[in-house]
Short mmCIF file of C-alpha atoms in Angstrom, two decimals:
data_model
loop_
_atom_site.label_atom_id
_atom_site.label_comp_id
_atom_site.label_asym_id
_atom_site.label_seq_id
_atom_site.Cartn_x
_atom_site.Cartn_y
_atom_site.Cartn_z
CA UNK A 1 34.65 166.77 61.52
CA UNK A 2 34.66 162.99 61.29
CA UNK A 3 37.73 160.70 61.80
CA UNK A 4 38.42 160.27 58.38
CA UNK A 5 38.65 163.83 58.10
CA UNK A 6 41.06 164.17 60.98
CA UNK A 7 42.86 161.54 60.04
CA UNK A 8 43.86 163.48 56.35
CA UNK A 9 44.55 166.54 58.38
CA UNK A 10 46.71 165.00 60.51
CA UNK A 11 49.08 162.96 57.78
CA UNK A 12 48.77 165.73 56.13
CA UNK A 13 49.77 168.50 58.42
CA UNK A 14 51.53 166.44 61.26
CA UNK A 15 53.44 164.15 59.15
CA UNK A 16 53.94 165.85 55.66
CA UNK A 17 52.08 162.76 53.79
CA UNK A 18 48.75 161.74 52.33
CA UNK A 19 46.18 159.72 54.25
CA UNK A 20 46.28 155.98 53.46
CA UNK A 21 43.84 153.89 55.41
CA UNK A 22 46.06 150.67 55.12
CA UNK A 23 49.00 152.15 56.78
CA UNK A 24 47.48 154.28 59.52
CA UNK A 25 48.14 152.84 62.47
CA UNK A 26 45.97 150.11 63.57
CA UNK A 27 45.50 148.42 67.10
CA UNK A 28 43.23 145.75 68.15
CA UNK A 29 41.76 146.90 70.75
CA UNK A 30 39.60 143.63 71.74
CA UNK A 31 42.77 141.72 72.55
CA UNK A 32 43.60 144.51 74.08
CA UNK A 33 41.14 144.90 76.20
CA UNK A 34 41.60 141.02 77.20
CA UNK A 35 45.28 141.40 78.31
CA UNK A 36 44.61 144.11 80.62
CA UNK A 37 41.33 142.78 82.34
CA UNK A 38 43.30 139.15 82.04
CA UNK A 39 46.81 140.92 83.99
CA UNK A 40 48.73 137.95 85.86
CA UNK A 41 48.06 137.35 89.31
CA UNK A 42 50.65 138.29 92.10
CA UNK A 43 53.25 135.48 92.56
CA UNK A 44 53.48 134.29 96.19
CA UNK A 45 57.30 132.94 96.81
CA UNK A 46 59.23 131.87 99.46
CA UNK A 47 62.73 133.78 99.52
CA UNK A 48 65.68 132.23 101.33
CA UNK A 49 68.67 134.19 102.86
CA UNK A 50 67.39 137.04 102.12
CA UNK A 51 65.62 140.38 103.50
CA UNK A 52 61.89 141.01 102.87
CA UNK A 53 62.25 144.52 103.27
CA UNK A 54 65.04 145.01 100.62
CA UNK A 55 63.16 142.70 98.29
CA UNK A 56 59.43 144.45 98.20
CA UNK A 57 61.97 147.95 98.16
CA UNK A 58 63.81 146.57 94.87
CA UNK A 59 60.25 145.91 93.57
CA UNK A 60 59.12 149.30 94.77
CA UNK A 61 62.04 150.94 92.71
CA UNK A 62 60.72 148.87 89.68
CA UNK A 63 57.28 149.71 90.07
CA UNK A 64 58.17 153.64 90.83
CA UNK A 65 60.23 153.81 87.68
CA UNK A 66 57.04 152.75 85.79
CA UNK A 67 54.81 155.04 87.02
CA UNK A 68 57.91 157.83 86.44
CA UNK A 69 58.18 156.54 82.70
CA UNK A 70 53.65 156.32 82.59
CA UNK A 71 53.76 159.77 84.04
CA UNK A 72 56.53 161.05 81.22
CA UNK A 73 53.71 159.68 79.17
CA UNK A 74 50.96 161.17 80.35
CA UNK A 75 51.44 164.87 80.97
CA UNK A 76 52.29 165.82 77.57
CA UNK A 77 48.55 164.39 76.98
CA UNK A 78 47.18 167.02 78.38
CA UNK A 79 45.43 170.06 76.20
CA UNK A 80 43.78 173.29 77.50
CA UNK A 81 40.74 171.88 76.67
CA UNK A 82 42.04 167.69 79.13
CA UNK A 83 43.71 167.57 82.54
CA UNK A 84 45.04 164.61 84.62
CA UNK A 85 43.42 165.54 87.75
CA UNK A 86 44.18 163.63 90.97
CA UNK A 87 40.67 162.54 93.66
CA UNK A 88 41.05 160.61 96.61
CA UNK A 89 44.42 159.36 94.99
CA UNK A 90 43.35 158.36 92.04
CA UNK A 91 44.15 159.60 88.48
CA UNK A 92 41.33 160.66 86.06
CA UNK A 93 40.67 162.71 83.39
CA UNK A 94 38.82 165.98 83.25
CA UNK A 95 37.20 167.15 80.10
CA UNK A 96 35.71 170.59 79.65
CA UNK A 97 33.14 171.34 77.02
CA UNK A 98 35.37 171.82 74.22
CA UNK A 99 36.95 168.37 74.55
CA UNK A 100 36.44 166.32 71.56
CA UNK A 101 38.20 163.55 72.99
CA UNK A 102 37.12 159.90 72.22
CA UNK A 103 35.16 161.65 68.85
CA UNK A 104 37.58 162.36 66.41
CA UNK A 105 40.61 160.03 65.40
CA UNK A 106 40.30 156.98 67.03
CA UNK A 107 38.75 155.38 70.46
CA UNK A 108 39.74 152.65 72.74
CA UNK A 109 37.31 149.39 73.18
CA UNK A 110 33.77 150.39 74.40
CA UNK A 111 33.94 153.47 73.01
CA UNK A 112 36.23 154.90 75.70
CA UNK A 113 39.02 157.27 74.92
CA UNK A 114 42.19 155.93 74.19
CA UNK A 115 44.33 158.04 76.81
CA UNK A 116 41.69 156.77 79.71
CA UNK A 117 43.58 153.69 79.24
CA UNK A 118 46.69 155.66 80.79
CA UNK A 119 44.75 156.79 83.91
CA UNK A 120 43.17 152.93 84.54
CA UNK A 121 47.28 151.71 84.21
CA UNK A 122 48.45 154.43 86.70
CA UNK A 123 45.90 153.99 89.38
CA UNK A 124 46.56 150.00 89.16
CA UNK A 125 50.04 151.15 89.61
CA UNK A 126 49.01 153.20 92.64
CA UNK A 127 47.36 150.23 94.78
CA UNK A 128 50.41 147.85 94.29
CA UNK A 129 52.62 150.79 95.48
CA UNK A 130 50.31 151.11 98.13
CA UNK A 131 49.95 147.84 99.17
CA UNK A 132 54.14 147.48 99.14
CA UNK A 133 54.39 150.63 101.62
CA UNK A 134 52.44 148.82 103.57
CA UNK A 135 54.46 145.37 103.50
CA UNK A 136 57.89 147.49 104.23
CA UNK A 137 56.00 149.28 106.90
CA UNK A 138 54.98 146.07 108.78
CA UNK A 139 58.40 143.99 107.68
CA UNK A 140 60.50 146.90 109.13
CA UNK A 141 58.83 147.50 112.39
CA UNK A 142 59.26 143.12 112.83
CA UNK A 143 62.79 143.81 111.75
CA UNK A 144 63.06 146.37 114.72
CA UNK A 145 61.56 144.43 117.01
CA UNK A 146 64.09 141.35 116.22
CA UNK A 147 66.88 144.13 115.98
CA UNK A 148 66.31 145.15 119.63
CA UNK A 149 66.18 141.56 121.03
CA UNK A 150 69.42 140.49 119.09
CA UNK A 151 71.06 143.52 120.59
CA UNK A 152 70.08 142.73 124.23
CA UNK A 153 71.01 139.01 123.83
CA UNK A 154 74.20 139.54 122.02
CA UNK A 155 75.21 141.57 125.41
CA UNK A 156 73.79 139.08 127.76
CA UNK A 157 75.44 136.08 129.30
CA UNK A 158 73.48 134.17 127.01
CA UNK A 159 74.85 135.65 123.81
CA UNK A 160 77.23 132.44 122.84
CA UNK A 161 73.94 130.13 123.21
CA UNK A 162 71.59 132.09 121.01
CA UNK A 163 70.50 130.84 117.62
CA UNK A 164 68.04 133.76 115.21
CA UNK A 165 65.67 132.95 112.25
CA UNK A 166 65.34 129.14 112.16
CA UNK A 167 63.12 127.27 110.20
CA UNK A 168 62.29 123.95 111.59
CA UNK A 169 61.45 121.01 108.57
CA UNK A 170 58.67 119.87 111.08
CA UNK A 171 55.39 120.71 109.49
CA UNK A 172 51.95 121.19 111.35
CA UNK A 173 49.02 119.53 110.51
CA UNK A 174 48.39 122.18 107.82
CA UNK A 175 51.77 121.08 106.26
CA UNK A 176 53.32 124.46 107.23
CA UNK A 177 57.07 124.31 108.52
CA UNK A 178 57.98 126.58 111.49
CA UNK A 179 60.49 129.86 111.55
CA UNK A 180 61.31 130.48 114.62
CA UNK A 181 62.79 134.19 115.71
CA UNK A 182 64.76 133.23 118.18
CA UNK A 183 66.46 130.40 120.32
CA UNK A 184 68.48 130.80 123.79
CA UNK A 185 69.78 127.78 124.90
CA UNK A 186 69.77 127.87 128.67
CA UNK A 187 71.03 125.51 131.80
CA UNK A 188 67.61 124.23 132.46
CA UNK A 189 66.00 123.71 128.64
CA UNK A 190 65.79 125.75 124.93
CA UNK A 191 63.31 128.90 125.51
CA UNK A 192 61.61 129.41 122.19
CA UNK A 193 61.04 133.59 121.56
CA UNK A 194 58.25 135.38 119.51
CA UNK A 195 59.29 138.68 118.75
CA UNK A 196 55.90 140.70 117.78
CA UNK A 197 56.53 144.84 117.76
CA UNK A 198 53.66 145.43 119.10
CA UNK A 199 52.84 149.60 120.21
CA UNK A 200 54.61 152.21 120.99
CA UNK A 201 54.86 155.07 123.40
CA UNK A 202 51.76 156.24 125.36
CA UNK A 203 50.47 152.79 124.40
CA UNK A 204 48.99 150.04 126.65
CA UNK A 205 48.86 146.32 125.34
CA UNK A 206 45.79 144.01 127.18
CA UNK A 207 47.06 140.70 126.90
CA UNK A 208 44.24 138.04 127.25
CA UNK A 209 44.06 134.44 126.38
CA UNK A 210 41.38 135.53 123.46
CA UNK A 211 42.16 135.55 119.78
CA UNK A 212 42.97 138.78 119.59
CA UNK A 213 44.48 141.43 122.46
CA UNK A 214 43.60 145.28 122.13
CA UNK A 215 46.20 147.77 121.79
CA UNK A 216 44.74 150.63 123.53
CA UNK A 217 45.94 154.56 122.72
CA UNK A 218 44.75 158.19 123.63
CA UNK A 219 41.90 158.02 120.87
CA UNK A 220 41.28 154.73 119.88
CA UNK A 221 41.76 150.88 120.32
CA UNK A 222 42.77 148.72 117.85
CA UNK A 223 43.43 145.05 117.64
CA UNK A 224 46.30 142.82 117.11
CA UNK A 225 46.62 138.91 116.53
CA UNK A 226 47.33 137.10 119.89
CA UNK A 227 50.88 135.02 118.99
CA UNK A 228 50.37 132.33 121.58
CA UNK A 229 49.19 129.66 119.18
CA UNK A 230 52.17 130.16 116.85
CA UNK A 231 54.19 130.94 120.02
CA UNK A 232 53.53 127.05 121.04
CA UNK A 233 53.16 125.63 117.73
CA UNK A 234 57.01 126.54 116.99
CA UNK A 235 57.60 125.03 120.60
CA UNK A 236 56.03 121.60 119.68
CA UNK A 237 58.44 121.45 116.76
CA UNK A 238 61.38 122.89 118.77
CA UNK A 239 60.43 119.72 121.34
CA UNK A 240 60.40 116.91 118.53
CA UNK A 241 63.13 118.09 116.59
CA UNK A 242 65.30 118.10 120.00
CA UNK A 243 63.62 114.48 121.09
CA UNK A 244 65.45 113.14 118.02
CA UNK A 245 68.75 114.70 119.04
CA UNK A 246 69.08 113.61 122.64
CA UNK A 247 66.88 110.43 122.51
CA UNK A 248 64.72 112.42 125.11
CA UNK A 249 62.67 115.49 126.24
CA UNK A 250 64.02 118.29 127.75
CA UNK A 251 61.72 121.50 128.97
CA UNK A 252 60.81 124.02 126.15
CA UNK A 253 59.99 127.51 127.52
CA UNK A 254 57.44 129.16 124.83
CA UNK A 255 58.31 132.87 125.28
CA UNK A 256 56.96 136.19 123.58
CA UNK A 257 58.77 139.12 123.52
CA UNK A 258 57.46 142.65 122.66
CA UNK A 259 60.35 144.68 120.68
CA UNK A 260 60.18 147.50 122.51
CA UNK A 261 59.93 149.08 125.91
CA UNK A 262 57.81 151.76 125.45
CA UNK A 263 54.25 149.77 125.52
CA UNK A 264 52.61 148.84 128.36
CA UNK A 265 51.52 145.22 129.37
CA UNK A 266 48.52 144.82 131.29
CA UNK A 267 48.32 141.03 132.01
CA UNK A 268 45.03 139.02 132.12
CA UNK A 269 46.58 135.87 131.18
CA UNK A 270 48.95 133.58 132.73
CA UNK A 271 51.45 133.24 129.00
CA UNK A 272 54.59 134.38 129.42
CA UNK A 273 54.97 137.49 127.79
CA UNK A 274 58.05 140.18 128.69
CA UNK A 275 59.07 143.44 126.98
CA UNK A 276 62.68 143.72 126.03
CA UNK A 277 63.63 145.51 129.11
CA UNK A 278 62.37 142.36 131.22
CA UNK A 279 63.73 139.71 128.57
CA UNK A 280 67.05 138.71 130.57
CA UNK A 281 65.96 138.94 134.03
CA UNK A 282 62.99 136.45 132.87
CA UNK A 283 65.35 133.97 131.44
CA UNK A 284 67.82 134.38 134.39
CA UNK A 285 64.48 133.06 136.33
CA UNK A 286 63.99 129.54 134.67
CA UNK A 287 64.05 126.77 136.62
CA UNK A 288 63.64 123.34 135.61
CA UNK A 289 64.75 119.73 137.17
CA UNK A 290 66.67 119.20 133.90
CA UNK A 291 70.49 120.24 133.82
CA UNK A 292 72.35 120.56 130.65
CA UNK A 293 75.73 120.63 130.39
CA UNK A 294 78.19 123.52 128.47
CA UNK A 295 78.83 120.76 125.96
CA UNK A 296 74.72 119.59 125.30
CA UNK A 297 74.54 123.02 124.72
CA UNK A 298 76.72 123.40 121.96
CA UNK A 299 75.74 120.38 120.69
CA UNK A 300 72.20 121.89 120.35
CA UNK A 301 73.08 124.59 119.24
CA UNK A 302 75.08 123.58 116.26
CA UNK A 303 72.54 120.86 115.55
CA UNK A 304 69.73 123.88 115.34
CA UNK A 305 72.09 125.47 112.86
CA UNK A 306 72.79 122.86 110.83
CA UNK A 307 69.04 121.40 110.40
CA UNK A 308 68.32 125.02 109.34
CA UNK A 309 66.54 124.50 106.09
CA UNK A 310 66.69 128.86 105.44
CA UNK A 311 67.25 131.36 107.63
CA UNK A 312 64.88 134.41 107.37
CA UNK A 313 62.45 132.57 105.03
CA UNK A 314 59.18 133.94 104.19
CA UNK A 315 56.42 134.26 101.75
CA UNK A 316 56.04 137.06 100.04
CA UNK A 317 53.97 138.33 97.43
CA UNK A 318 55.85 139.71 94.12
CA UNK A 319 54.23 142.17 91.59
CA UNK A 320 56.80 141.90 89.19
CA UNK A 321 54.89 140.19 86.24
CA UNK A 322 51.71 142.96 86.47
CA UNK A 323 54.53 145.53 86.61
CA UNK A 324 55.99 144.24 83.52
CA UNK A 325 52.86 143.43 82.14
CA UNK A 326 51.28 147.24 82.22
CA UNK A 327 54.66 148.29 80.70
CA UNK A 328 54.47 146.05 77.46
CA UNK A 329 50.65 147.31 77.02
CA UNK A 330 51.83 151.09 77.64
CA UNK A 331 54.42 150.88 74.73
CA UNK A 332 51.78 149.03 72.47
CA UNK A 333 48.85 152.04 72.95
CA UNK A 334 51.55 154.73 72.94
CA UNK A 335 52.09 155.31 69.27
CA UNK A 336 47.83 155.45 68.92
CA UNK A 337 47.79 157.75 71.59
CA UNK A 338 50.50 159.61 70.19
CA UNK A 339 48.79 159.96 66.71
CA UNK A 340 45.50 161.01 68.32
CA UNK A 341 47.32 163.73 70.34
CA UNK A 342 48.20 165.46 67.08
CA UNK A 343 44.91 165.30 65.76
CA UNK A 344 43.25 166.89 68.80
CA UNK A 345 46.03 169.89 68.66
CA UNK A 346 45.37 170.61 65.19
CA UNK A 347 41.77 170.29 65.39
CA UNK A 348 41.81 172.90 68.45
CA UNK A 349 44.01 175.16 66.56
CA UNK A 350 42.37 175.53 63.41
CA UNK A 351 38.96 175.88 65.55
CA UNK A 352 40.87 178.74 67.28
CA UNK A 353 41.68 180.34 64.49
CA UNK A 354 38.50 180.45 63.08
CA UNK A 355 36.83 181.65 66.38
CA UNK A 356 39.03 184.10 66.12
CA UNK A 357 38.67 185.15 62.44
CA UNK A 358 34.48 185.03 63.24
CA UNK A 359 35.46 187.63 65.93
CA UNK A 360 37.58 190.01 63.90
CA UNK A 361 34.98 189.81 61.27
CA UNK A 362 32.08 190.32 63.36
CA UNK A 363 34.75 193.33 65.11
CA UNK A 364 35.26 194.95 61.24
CA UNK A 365 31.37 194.44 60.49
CA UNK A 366 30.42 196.71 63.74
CA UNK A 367 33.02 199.15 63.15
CA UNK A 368 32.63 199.62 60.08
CA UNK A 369 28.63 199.90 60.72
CA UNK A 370 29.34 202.84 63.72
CA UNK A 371 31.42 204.99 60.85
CA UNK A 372 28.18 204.53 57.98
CA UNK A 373 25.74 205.12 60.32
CA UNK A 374 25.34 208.42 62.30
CA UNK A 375 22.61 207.70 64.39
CA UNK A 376 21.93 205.22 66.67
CA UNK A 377 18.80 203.10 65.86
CA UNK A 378 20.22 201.85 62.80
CA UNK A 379 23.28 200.87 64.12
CA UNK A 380 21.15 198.84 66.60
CA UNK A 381 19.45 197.27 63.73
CA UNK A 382 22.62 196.39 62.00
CA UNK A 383 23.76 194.93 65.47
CA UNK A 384 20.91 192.81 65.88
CA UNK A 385 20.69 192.00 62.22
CA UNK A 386 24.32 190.46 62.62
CA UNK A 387 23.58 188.64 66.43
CA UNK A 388 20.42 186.96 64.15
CA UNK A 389 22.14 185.88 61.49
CA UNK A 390 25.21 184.57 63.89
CA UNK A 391 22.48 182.50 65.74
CA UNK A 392 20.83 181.38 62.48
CA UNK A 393 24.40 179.77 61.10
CA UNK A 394 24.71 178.23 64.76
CA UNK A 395 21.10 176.81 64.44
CA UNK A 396 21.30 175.62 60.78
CA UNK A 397 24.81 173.42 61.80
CA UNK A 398 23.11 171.72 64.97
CA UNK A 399 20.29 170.88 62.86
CA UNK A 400 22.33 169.65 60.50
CA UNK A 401 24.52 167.67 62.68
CA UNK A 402 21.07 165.98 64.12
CA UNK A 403 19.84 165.35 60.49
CA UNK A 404 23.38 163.56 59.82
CA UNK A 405 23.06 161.16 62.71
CA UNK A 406 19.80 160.65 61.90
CA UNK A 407 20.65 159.23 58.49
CA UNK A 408 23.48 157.28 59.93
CA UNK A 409 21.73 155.59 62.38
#
């Protein structure tokens, strides 16, 4: 059965109405094609006042609600005869031997079946949700970190002279400004904290003066970005932007702090690096020949809030145009998809009941064979007669379909 011929059977038993080429639904698949291998890129922006966590979540929400509404789509696409099967976590589609998808009705561009498209839009789906699990994963375990050294400050001596999530307008040489996690103004100078959450329990951190330090467990070591560089870079810009306040330098104590106490630090370097546990007892032990007075104090700190140019600012990549984009293509192949679902249901049915008609038949002939013959070679002829005959029909239509795409072609 050709498309055309699936198409009449389909207006005609589906929808109650005769075939008309013009008005059967018509896609182009070409410019489709284009928009989906031409899908916007992410959008990197910088978010002020505002959490990264409950930003990539509210884009998580959006992008599970798609893949709920793609899904509502999807499973009633599957037949006895197709199955949305999941590998490795990925979507495809399984096709038995009596498929006839991508033959009959219609096909997507290349020759691919039309609901493939639905299984390439969910699995694109998949890595941006992946990819955003991961972002919340590594946002929220900073957040904790931060969290833990807020808390301890907040009930330290210290608490009235400590300023979190400042970014400094004094760019590097790459033209980058400078967020800082955490200020505490002291007697002796400003003491400049990088909060990194590095580890957990049963861990042990090896901190070196090399690029990167290894985070050693049980099984395995794995490696995490040294923060000294940014550590000091954010104290350069803590120094300037302080010069310009008091018309001179006061000391600037670079400090990183690892958000938790359960790691442990094993030292082979001489940077100052304390878990939370040891963070007030290490600022309680800074010296310096510089005194500052309650009031320079306040006046720093209030000048470090007011030159804030965003608390808690950050890039962040948003997926919210590709979302939106898969979505508008979804709605567009629906109704073809839709229309080629019918045909493939009817076409299976009516192929049913003729299998099943050629059964009964064959059922009637055989029975109706044991009761006019008494003896048993000529039922056996009859019987093999019949299975001939059977296999001659089946022959004669494969040759014939091989003679008609012969022709064709």
């Amino acid at each position: 059965m050709n498309r055309e011929s699936m198409r009449k059977l389909v207006c005609r038993y589906a929808y109650g109405k005769k075939y008309d080429p013009d008005t059967f639904i018509k896609t182009d698949w070409n410019e489709m094609l284009y928009r989906f291998e031409h899908e916007p890129d992410g959008i990197s922006i910088r978010l002020v006042n505002e959490s990264r966590v409950n930003f990539i979540r509210q884009e998580l929400v959006l992008l599970e609600e798609t893949m709920g509404l793609l899904k509502e789509m999807m499973l009633p696409l599957e037949t006895k005869h197709e199955k949305w099967m999941v590998y490795h976590d990925e979507v495809f589609r399984y096709r038995d031997a009596g498929s006839i998808e991508g033959k009959p009705m219609m096909e997507g561009p290349e020759g691919r079946p039309v609901e493939d498209w639905f299984g390439y839009f969910y699995n694109s789906l998949m890595e941006y949700k992946a990819y955003m699990e991961k972002e919340i994963g590594i946002a929220a375990k900073g957040d904790i970190g931060e969290e833990n050294v807020a808390r301890i400050l907040e009930k330290s001596r210290y608490a009235e002279f400590t300023v979190h999530n400042v970014v400094l307008d004094v760019a590097d040489e790459g033209g980058n400004t400078n967020e800082i996690d955490t200020f505490v103004i002291l007697p002796y100078g400003v003491a400049v904290l990088e909060v990194k959450n590095y580890g957990g329990a049963g861990q042990r951190l090896v901190i070196t003066d090399e690029d990167k330090w290894d985070l050693c467990g049980k099984r395995r070591t794995k490696q995490v970005k040294n923060p000294a560089y940014q550590n000091s870079r954010h104290a350069r810009a803590t120094l300037l932007t302080l010069r310009k306040l008091l018309g001179r330098d006061i000391p600037i104590f670079p400090l990183i702090v690892i958000g938790n106490d359960q790691v442990r630090l094993e030292k082979h370097s001489r940077l100052a690096v304390k878990n939370t546990g040891d963070l007030v007892a290490y600022l309680d032990s800074l010296q310096s020949n510089e005194k500052l007075s309650d009031e320079e104090r306040i006046k720093i700190r209030k000048f470090l809030e007011s030159e804030d140019i965003g608390a808690n600012a950050f890039t962040v990549v948003s997926y919210r145009e590709q979302i939106n984009h898969i979505k508008a293509i979804v709605k567009e192949v629906f109704p073809s998809v839709c229309f080629n679902q019918e045909g493939k249901v009817l076409y299976y049915r009516m192929r049913d009941k003729v299998s099943y008609g050629l059964i009964g038949m064959i059922a009637a002939v055989l029975i109706g064979g044991a009761f006019i013959f008494h003896n048993l070679d000529s039922f056996m002829v009859l019987l093999l007669g019949v299975c001939l005959a059977i296999v001659a029909v089946a022959g004669g239509i494969h040759m014939g379909k091989k003679v008609m795409e012969m022709v064709k072609e």
